């Protein structure tokens, strides 16, 4: 049976690795609390409306339902083969040790029921003592990150063909400097918090200069798990532009990100919203719109300190090295 939907997003060729081009819109699967059936259903719905790029992580617990959904999509003829889908997963902090990288990727591939991932990322520039995941982590479980050793192991994952491309997530320019100083294969992607209220200008300029593609998680500001509101969706500037253009606030935010040359990873399990999120590629913001967005006050939500409990003390790492905030 032929595919019933075609990819609905433009693609960008990564400058490092052997991955197929990355679709400029991805679907994120981080969902708390975890509901594997809901994840599987949402991924299938996303494939039906045209998504071909999916983001997971060992930490999320969504690798298995994502893999099941892709396999079912192939069986149903929604995609011709697994090769039509771009899949990213990530190495968690407890696995952020040279001898654990390759075994961790093999476990991820087993969960996904796939022979390779298109992109494998170091989830945070943070290492925790090996062991079961506990979230938040204890401060005393943070240990120094062996950047060179871990990156060498990531490069081996690519050389073995288990990851078509490798990269990082939540890395600042200072963290990237350390990786690039030892890399024989440079990171293809840095996935970070990025949206009109946290525009990451310094980091984006750096990554452009170094040939590292930037991907945005929380492109609609949805990291306030505690329900304290959403500054992106509540932005009066974005709302004004949306009203004038006959678009949703989400579409304006996603279009702005796309115009910065950044890939959005949007987490929605609602089919209609998934569809709306793809409807950003056939129109443009005006120069006036861009000027207004450039003046929005900036606010970072996600910090490395949020990985840890309030209690206890860091015993072997400097917390200042974890939370480097760049405008």
mmCIF file of C-alpha atoms in Angstrom:
data_model
loop_
_atom_site.group_PDB
_atom_site.id
_atom_site.type_symbol
_atom_site.label_atom_id
_atom_site.label_comp_id
_atom_site.label_asym_id
_atom_site.label_seq_id
_atom_site.Cartn_x
_atom_site.Cartn_y
_atom_site.Cartn_z
ATOM 1 C CA UNK A 1 0.000 0.000 0.000
ATOM 2 C CA UNK A 2 1.340 3.470 -0.818
ATOM 3 C CA UNK A 3 1.877 6.116 1.826
ATOM 4 C CA UNK A 4 -1.329 8.014 2.583
ATOM 5 C CA UNK A 5 0.428 11.157 3.777
ATOM 6 C CA UNK A 6 3.595 12.918 2.697
ATOM 7 C CA UNK A 7 6.058 14.725 4.929
ATOM 8 C CA UNK A 8 4.619 18.163 5.573
ATOM 9 C CA UNK A 9 7.742 20.001 6.757
ATOM 10 C CA UNK A 10 10.832 21.232 4.891
ATOM 11 C CA UNK A 11 14.072 19.448 5.759
ATOM 12 C CA UNK A 12 17.555 20.599 6.714
ATOM 13 C CA UNK A 13 20.750 18.713 5.889
ATOM 14 C CA UNK A 14 22.921 18.262 8.986
ATOM 15 C CA UNK A 15 26.570 19.230 8.505
ATOM 16 C CA UNK A 16 27.973 16.319 10.513
ATOM 17 C CA UNK A 17 27.172 12.594 10.306
ATOM 18 C CA UNK A 18 25.291 10.413 7.817
ATOM 19 C CA UNK A 19 21.709 11.126 8.879
ATOM 20 C CA UNK A 20 19.001 11.795 6.334
ATOM 21 C CA UNK A 21 17.913 15.465 6.314
ATOM 22 C CA UNK A 22 16.082 16.483 9.480
ATOM 23 C CA UNK A 23 12.466 17.654 9.087
ATOM 24 C CA UNK A 24 12.104 21.223 10.364
ATOM 25 C CA UNK A 25 9.228 20.260 12.663
ATOM 26 C CA UNK A 26 9.443 17.392 15.129
ATOM 27 C CA UNK A 27 7.049 15.904 17.647
ATOM 28 C CA UNK A 28 8.273 15.583 21.230
ATOM 29 C CA UNK A 29 7.161 12.663 23.402
ATOM 30 C CA UNK A 30 8.104 13.787 26.927
ATOM 31 C CA UNK A 31 4.891 13.410 28.907
ATOM 32 C CA UNK A 32 4.398 13.274 32.651
ATOM 33 C CA UNK A 33 2.805 11.130 33.892
ATOM 34 C CA UNK A 34 3.795 8.560 31.294
ATOM 35 C CA UNK A 35 0.959 6.970 29.314
ATOM 36 C CA UNK A 36 2.456 4.554 26.729
ATOM 37 C CA UNK A 37 -0.834 3.953 24.903
ATOM 38 C CA UNK A 38 -1.511 7.689 24.595
ATOM 39 C CA UNK A 39 2.032 8.211 23.286
ATOM 40 C CA UNK A 40 1.655 5.464 20.692
ATOM 41 C CA UNK A 41 -1.713 6.833 19.539
ATOM 42 C CA UNK A 42 -0.393 10.396 19.334
ATOM 43 C CA UNK A 43 2.633 9.347 17.262
ATOM 44 C CA UNK A 44 0.369 7.479 14.829
ATOM 45 C CA UNK A 45 -1.904 10.531 14.589
ATOM 46 C CA UNK A 46 1.146 12.722 13.940
ATOM 47 C CA UNK A 47 2.344 10.425 11.162
ATOM 48 C CA UNK A 48 -1.132 10.568 9.622
ATOM 49 C CA UNK A 49 -1.039 14.383 9.431
ATOM 50 C CA UNK A 50 2.498 14.449 8.022
ATOM 51 C CA UNK A 51 5.099 14.376 10.823
ATOM 52 C CA UNK A 52 8.263 12.450 10.008
ATOM 53 C CA UNK A 53 10.456 13.573 12.911
ATOM 54 C CA UNK A 54 10.085 12.217 16.466
ATOM 55 C CA UNK A 55 12.026 13.024 19.598
ATOM 56 C CA UNK A 56 12.355 10.698 22.575
ATOM 57 C CA UNK A 57 14.871 9.969 25.339
ATOM 58 C CA UNK A 58 15.730 7.114 27.652
ATOM 59 C CA UNK A 59 14.665 9.380 30.513
ATOM 60 C CA UNK A 60 11.144 9.894 29.108
ATOM 61 C CA UNK A 61 10.265 6.202 29.021
ATOM 62 C CA UNK A 62 8.642 6.736 25.601
ATOM 63 C CA UNK A 63 11.128 4.889 23.388
ATOM 64 C CA UNK A 64 9.060 1.668 23.388
ATOM 65 C CA UNK A 65 5.679 3.222 22.432
ATOM 66 C CA UNK A 66 7.381 5.394 19.800
ATOM 67 C CA UNK A 67 9.010 2.321 18.258
ATOM 68 C CA UNK A 68 5.720 0.429 18.329
ATOM 69 C CA UNK A 69 3.928 3.336 16.619
ATOM 70 C CA UNK A 70 6.514 3.584 13.833
ATOM 71 C CA UNK A 71 6.366 -0.188 13.256
ATOM 72 C CA UNK A 72 2.569 -0.033 13.094
ATOM 73 C CA UNK A 73 2.703 2.941 10.705
ATOM 74 C CA UNK A 74 4.886 0.863 8.366
ATOM 75 C CA UNK A 75 2.486 -2.096 8.628
ATOM 76 C CA UNK A 76 -0.471 0.165 7.854
ATOM 77 C CA UNK A 77 1.262 1.783 4.906
ATOM 78 C CA UNK A 78 1.302 5.254 6.510
ATOM 79 C CA UNK A 79 5.025 5.287 5.732
ATOM 80 C CA UNK A 80 6.830 3.011 3.293
ATOM 81 C CA UNK A 81 9.610 2.108 5.754
ATOM 82 C CA UNK A 82 11.366 3.106 8.960
ATOM 83 C CA UNK A 83 13.817 5.096 6.782
ATOM 84 C CA UNK A 84 11.087 7.686 6.153
ATOM 85 C CA UNK A 85 11.106 8.669 9.818
ATOM 86 C CA UNK A 86 13.773 10.726 11.619
ATOM 87 C CA UNK A 87 14.164 9.501 15.215
ATOM 88 C CA UNK A 88 16.169 11.224 17.964
ATOM 89 C CA UNK A 89 16.911 9.768 21.394
ATOM 90 C CA UNK A 90 19.135 10.850 24.252
ATOM 91 C CA UNK A 91 21.660 9.520 26.746
ATOM 92 C CA UNK A 92 20.613 10.210 30.359
ATOM 93 C CA UNK A 93 22.943 11.668 33.022
ATOM 94 C CA UNK A 94 23.343 8.342 34.893
ATOM 95 C CA UNK A 95 24.675 6.877 31.608
ATOM 96 C CA UNK A 96 26.953 9.848 30.917
ATOM 97 C CA UNK A 97 30.129 7.779 31.391
ATOM 98 C CA UNK A 98 32.477 6.536 28.635
ATOM 99 C CA UNK A 99 31.851 2.823 29.282
ATOM 100 C CA UNK A 100 28.054 3.221 29.460
ATOM 101 C CA UNK A 101 27.354 5.171 26.250
ATOM 102 C CA UNK A 102 27.366 2.277 23.782
ATOM 103 C CA UNK A 103 25.429 -0.142 26.051
ATOM 104 C CA UNK A 104 22.880 2.626 26.673
ATOM 105 C CA UNK A 105 22.357 3.224 22.961
ATOM 106 C CA UNK A 106 21.966 -0.522 22.414
ATOM 107 C CA UNK A 107 19.262 -0.543 25.097
ATOM 108 C CA UNK A 108 17.540 2.426 23.430
ATOM 109 C CA UNK A 109 17.585 0.601 20.074
ATOM 110 C CA UNK A 110 16.113 -2.487 21.715
ATOM 111 C CA UNK A 111 13.326 -0.320 23.181
ATOM 112 C CA UNK A 112 12.685 1.290 19.794
ATOM 113 C CA UNK A 113 12.976 -2.042 17.930
ATOM 114 C CA UNK A 114 15.228 -0.237 15.458
ATOM 115 C CA UNK A 115 18.688 -0.884 14.051
ATOM 116 C CA UNK A 116 19.751 2.744 14.363
ATOM 117 C CA UNK A 117 18.650 6.183 15.520
ATOM 118 C CA UNK A 118 19.020 9.113 13.170
ATOM 119 C CA UNK A 119 20.359 11.275 15.980
ATOM 120 C CA UNK A 120 21.715 10.437 19.439
ATOM 121 C CA UNK A 121 22.212 13.279 21.922
ATOM 122 C CA UNK A 122 23.904 13.704 25.292
ATOM 123 C CA UNK A 123 20.820 14.862 27.233
ATOM 124 C CA UNK A 124 22.617 17.251 29.634
ATOM 125 C CA UNK A 125 26.231 18.315 30.268
ATOM 126 C CA UNK A 126 25.793 16.658 33.656
ATOM 127 C CA UNK A 127 27.001 13.269 34.905
ATOM 128 C CA UNK A 128 25.332 11.391 37.752
ATOM 129 C CA UNK A 129 26.555 8.284 39.506
ATOM 130 C CA UNK A 130 25.483 5.214 37.488
ATOM 131 C CA UNK A 131 22.313 3.509 38.684
ATOM 132 C CA UNK A 132 18.534 3.647 38.402
ATOM 133 C CA UNK A 133 17.021 6.988 37.381
ATOM 134 C CA UNK A 134 15.619 9.009 40.247
ATOM 135 C CA UNK A 135 14.128 12.391 39.481
ATOM 136 C CA UNK A 136 14.981 14.818 40.877
ATOM 137 C CA UNK A 137 18.506 13.513 41.539
ATOM 138 C CA UNK A 138 20.439 13.949 44.770
ATOM 139 C CA UNK A 139 23.033 16.710 44.571
ATOM 140 C CA UNK A 140 25.702 14.432 45.999
ATOM 141 C CA UNK A 141 25.159 12.042 43.047
ATOM 142 C CA UNK A 142 26.536 14.617 40.590
ATOM 143 C CA UNK A 143 30.066 13.708 39.467
ATOM 144 C CA UNK A 144 32.540 15.372 37.077
ATOM 145 C CA UNK A 145 31.685 14.811 33.415
ATOM 146 C CA UNK A 146 34.435 13.175 31.347
ATOM 147 C CA UNK A 147 33.671 15.196 28.215
ATOM 148 C CA UNK A 148 36.440 13.667 26.125
ATOM 149 C CA UNK A 149 35.703 10.072 27.147
ATOM 150 C CA UNK A 150 31.955 10.389 26.647
ATOM 151 C CA UNK A 151 32.305 12.161 23.296
ATOM 152 C CA UNK A 152 34.749 9.494 22.040
ATOM 153 C CA UNK A 153 32.118 6.882 22.943
ATOM 154 C CA UNK A 154 29.453 8.900 21.101
ATOM 155 C CA UNK A 155 31.722 8.997 18.037
ATOM 156 C CA UNK A 156 32.054 5.220 18.242
ATOM 157 C CA UNK A 157 28.230 4.941 18.172
ATOM 158 C CA UNK A 158 28.254 6.829 14.879
ATOM 159 C CA UNK A 159 31.163 4.847 13.428
ATOM 160 C CA UNK A 160 29.272 1.622 14.177
ATOM 161 C CA UNK A 161 26.216 2.978 12.330
ATOM 162 C CA UNK A 162 24.013 2.725 15.441
ATOM 163 C CA UNK A 163 23.543 6.507 15.368
ATOM 164 C CA UNK A 164 23.591 8.225 11.981
ATOM 165 C CA UNK A 165 24.502 11.514 13.656
ATOM 166 C CA UNK A 166 25.457 12.561 17.187
ATOM 167 C CA UNK A 167 24.968 15.738 19.158
ATOM 168 C CA UNK A 168 24.158 17.325 22.473
ATOM 169 C CA UNK A 169 21.275 18.906 24.371
ATOM 170 C CA UNK A 170 21.238 21.745 26.906
ATOM 171 C CA UNK A 171 24.867 22.646 26.106
ATOM 172 C CA UNK A 172 25.974 26.296 26.340
ATOM 173 C CA UNK A 173 28.821 27.742 24.281
ATOM 174 C CA UNK A 174 31.215 26.947 27.153
ATOM 175 C CA UNK A 175 30.127 23.292 27.188
ATOM 176 C CA UNK A 176 30.374 23.138 23.384
ATOM 177 C CA UNK A 177 33.898 24.581 23.498
ATOM 178 C CA UNK A 178 34.937 21.563 25.578
ATOM 179 C CA UNK A 179 33.358 19.094 23.131
ATOM 180 C CA UNK A 180 34.812 20.756 20.024
ATOM 181 C CA UNK A 181 38.279 20.801 21.612
ATOM 182 C CA UNK A 182 38.334 16.974 21.633
ATOM 183 C CA UNK A 183 35.950 16.038 18.797
ATOM 184 C CA UNK A 184 36.986 14.281 15.609
ATOM 185 C CA UNK A 185 33.285 14.195 14.666
ATOM 186 C CA UNK A 186 31.659 17.521 15.642
ATOM 187 C CA UNK A 187 28.159 17.588 17.131
ATOM 188 C CA UNK A 188 25.509 17.775 14.406
ATOM 189 C CA UNK A 189 22.813 19.262 16.655
ATOM 190 C CA UNK A 190 22.388 21.090 19.948
ATOM 191 C CA UNK A 191 18.825 20.779 21.261
ATOM 192 C CA UNK A 192 17.990 23.506 23.761
ATOM 193 C CA UNK A 193 15.126 25.441 25.311
ATOM 194 C CA UNK A 194 14.294 28.101 22.734
ATOM 195 C CA UNK A 195 11.222 30.199 21.974
ATOM 196 C CA UNK A 196 10.339 33.894 21.501
ATOM 197 C CA UNK A 197 10.743 34.424 25.251
ATOM 198 C CA UNK A 198 14.135 32.681 25.386
ATOM 199 C CA UNK A 199 15.737 33.424 22.050
ATOM 200 C CA UNK A 200 19.270 32.095 22.689
ATOM 201 C CA UNK A 201 20.933 34.693 20.445
ATOM 202 C CA UNK A 202 24.479 34.075 21.731
ATOM 203 C CA UNK A 203 24.177 30.315 21.393
ATOM 204 C CA UNK A 204 22.539 30.476 17.951
ATOM 205 C CA UNK A 205 25.301 32.699 16.589
ATOM 206 C CA UNK A 206 27.944 30.367 18.002
ATOM 207 C CA UNK A 207 26.289 27.252 16.561
ATOM 208 C CA UNK A 208 25.883 28.866 13.135
ATOM 209 C CA UNK A 209 29.593 29.692 13.136
ATOM 210 C CA UNK A 210 30.507 26.108 14.118
ATOM 211 C CA UNK A 211 28.086 24.345 11.740
ATOM 212 C CA UNK A 212 25.926 22.942 14.550
ATOM 213 C CA UNK A 213 22.184 22.860 13.843
ATOM 214 C CA UNK A 214 19.963 24.124 16.671
ATOM 215 C CA UNK A 215 16.760 22.337 17.635
ATOM 216 C CA UNK A 216 14.255 23.939 20.014
ATOM 217 C CA UNK A 217 12.451 22.103 22.772
ATOM 218 C CA UNK A 218 9.722 23.965 24.633
ATOM 219 C CA UNK A 219 9.158 26.095 21.491
ATOM 220 C CA UNK A 220 5.772 27.060 22.913
ATOM 221 C CA UNK A 221 7.064 27.531 26.462
ATOM 222 C CA UNK A 222 5.431 24.408 27.842
ATOM 223 C CA UNK A 223 7.988 23.495 30.499
ATOM 224 C CA UNK A 224 6.032 24.878 33.462
ATOM 225 C CA UNK A 225 5.038 21.424 34.705
ATOM 226 C CA UNK A 226 3.792 23.001 37.956
ATOM 227 C CA UNK A 227 0.978 24.730 36.084
ATOM 228 C CA UNK A 228 2.199 28.275 36.771
ATOM 229 C CA UNK A 229 1.113 29.441 33.351
ATOM 230 C CA UNK A 230 2.819 29.728 30.005
ATOM 231 C CA UNK A 231 4.597 32.963 29.178
ATOM 232 C CA UNK A 232 4.804 32.203 25.427
ATOM 233 C CA UNK A 233 1.118 31.422 24.989
ATOM 234 C CA UNK A 234 0.204 34.365 27.231
ATOM 235 C CA UNK A 235 2.442 36.841 25.376
ATOM 236 C CA UNK A 236 0.506 39.949 24.349
ATOM 237 C CA UNK A 237 3.058 40.673 21.610
ATOM 238 C CA UNK A 238 2.559 37.255 20.029
ATOM 239 C CA UNK A 239 -1.206 37.478 20.508
ATOM 240 C CA UNK A 240 -1.291 40.824 18.683
ATOM 241 C CA UNK A 241 0.694 39.450 15.741
ATOM 242 C CA UNK A 242 -1.467 36.312 15.654
ATOM 243 C CA UNK A 243 -4.674 38.344 15.561
ATOM 244 C CA UNK A 244 -3.397 40.591 12.789
ATOM 245 C CA UNK A 245 -2.246 37.641 10.698
ATOM 246 C CA UNK A 246 -5.217 35.341 11.313
ATOM 247 C CA UNK A 247 -2.937 32.739 12.948
ATOM 248 C CA UNK A 248 -2.711 31.138 16.372
ATOM 249 C CA UNK A 249 -0.142 32.276 18.940
ATOM 250 C CA UNK A 250 1.517 28.863 18.590
ATOM 251 C CA UNK A 251 1.816 29.274 14.835
ATOM 252 C CA UNK A 252 3.437 32.696 15.219
ATOM 253 C CA UNK A 253 5.965 31.331 17.740
ATOM 254 C CA UNK A 254 6.783 28.314 15.556
ATOM 255 C CA UNK A 255 7.066 30.421 12.416
ATOM 256 C CA UNK A 256 9.480 32.774 14.201
ATOM 257 C CA UNK A 257 11.620 29.803 15.263
ATOM 258 C CA UNK A 258 11.616 28.409 11.720
ATOM 259 C CA UNK A 259 12.706 31.787 10.334
ATOM 260 C CA UNK A 260 15.704 31.683 12.708
ATOM 261 C CA UNK A 261 16.834 28.474 10.971
ATOM 262 C CA UNK A 262 15.925 26.388 14.022
ATOM 263 C CA UNK A 263 13.977 23.104 14.150
ATOM 264 C CA UNK A 264 11.036 23.006 16.580
ATOM 265 C CA UNK A 265 10.274 19.940 18.706
ATOM 266 C CA UNK A 266 6.648 20.463 19.705
ATOM 267 C CA UNK A 267 4.940 18.298 22.289
ATOM 268 C CA UNK A 268 1.242 17.911 21.600
ATOM 269 C CA UNK A 269 -0.925 14.800 21.698
ATOM 270 C CA UNK A 270 -3.902 16.633 20.158
ATOM 271 C CA UNK A 271 -4.306 15.777 16.464
ATOM 272 C CA UNK A 272 -5.844 19.112 15.490
ATOM 273 C CA UNK A 273 -3.044 21.057 17.205
ATOM 274 C CA UNK A 274 -0.446 18.764 15.647
ATOM 275 C CA UNK A 275 -1.925 19.650 12.266
ATOM 276 C CA UNK A 276 -2.005 23.393 13.036
ATOM 277 C CA UNK A 277 1.661 23.275 14.097
ATOM 278 C CA UNK A 278 2.603 22.128 10.585
ATOM 279 C CA UNK A 279 0.713 24.999 8.951
ATOM 280 C CA UNK A 280 3.565 27.511 9.247
ATOM 281 C CA UNK A 281 5.556 26.950 6.069
ATOM 282 C CA UNK A 282 3.492 28.835 3.467
ATOM 283 C CA UNK A 283 3.546 32.348 4.979
ATOM 284 C CA UNK A 284 6.037 34.735 6.575
ATOM 285 C CA UNK A 285 6.249 37.184 9.427
ATOM 286 C CA UNK A 286 6.714 40.814 8.455
ATOM 287 C CA UNK A 287 9.811 42.790 9.376
ATOM 288 C CA UNK A 288 7.639 44.695 11.862
ATOM 289 C CA UNK A 289 6.539 41.391 13.435
ATOM 290 C CA UNK A 290 10.170 40.315 13.782
ATOM 291 C CA UNK A 291 11.143 43.628 15.369
ATOM 292 C CA UNK A 292 8.356 43.307 17.941
ATOM 293 C CA UNK A 293 9.403 39.732 18.800
ATOM 294 C CA UNK A 294 13.070 40.773 19.123
ATOM 295 C CA UNK A 295 12.098 43.209 21.897
ATOM 296 C CA UNK A 296 10.203 40.675 24.057
ATOM 297 C CA UNK A 297 11.802 40.449 27.559
ATOM 298 C CA UNK A 298 13.733 37.199 27.930
ATOM 299 C CA UNK A 299 13.111 34.519 30.550
ATOM 300 C CA UNK A 300 14.714 31.089 30.909
ATOM 301 C CA UNK A 301 12.556 28.338 32.453
ATOM 302 C CA UNK A 302 14.641 25.142 32.323
ATOM 303 C CA UNK A 303 17.811 25.028 34.411
ATOM 304 C CA UNK A 304 20.241 22.268 35.266
ATOM 305 C CA UNK A 305 19.558 22.946 38.947
ATOM 306 C CA UNK A 306 16.013 21.693 38.289
ATOM 307 C CA UNK A 307 17.435 18.187 37.845
ATOM 308 C CA UNK A 308 18.289 18.079 41.550
ATOM 309 C CA UNK A 309 16.494 18.048 44.875
ATOM 310 C CA UNK A 310 16.478 21.225 46.979
ATOM 311 C CA UNK A 311 18.207 19.387 49.841
ATOM 312 C CA UNK A 312 21.801 18.192 50.067
ATOM 313 C CA UNK A 313 24.985 19.641 48.621
ATOM 314 C CA UNK A 314 27.075 19.235 45.498
ATOM 315 C CA UNK A 315 30.194 17.443 46.649
ATOM 316 C CA UNK A 316 32.210 16.914 43.457
ATOM 317 C CA UNK A 317 30.952 19.455 40.928
ATOM 318 C CA UNK A 318 30.646 23.225 40.927
ATOM 319 C CA UNK A 319 26.970 24.191 40.464
ATOM 320 C CA UNK A 320 28.138 27.325 38.622
ATOM 321 C CA UNK A 321 29.414 25.047 35.843
ATOM 322 C CA UNK A 322 25.949 23.507 35.473
ATOM 323 C CA UNK A 323 23.801 26.626 35.211
ATOM 324 C CA UNK A 324 25.575 28.869 32.769
ATOM 325 C CA UNK A 325 22.928 31.268 31.460
ATOM 326 C CA UNK A 326 23.641 33.076 28.189
ATOM 327 C CA UNK A 327 21.374 35.683 26.623
#
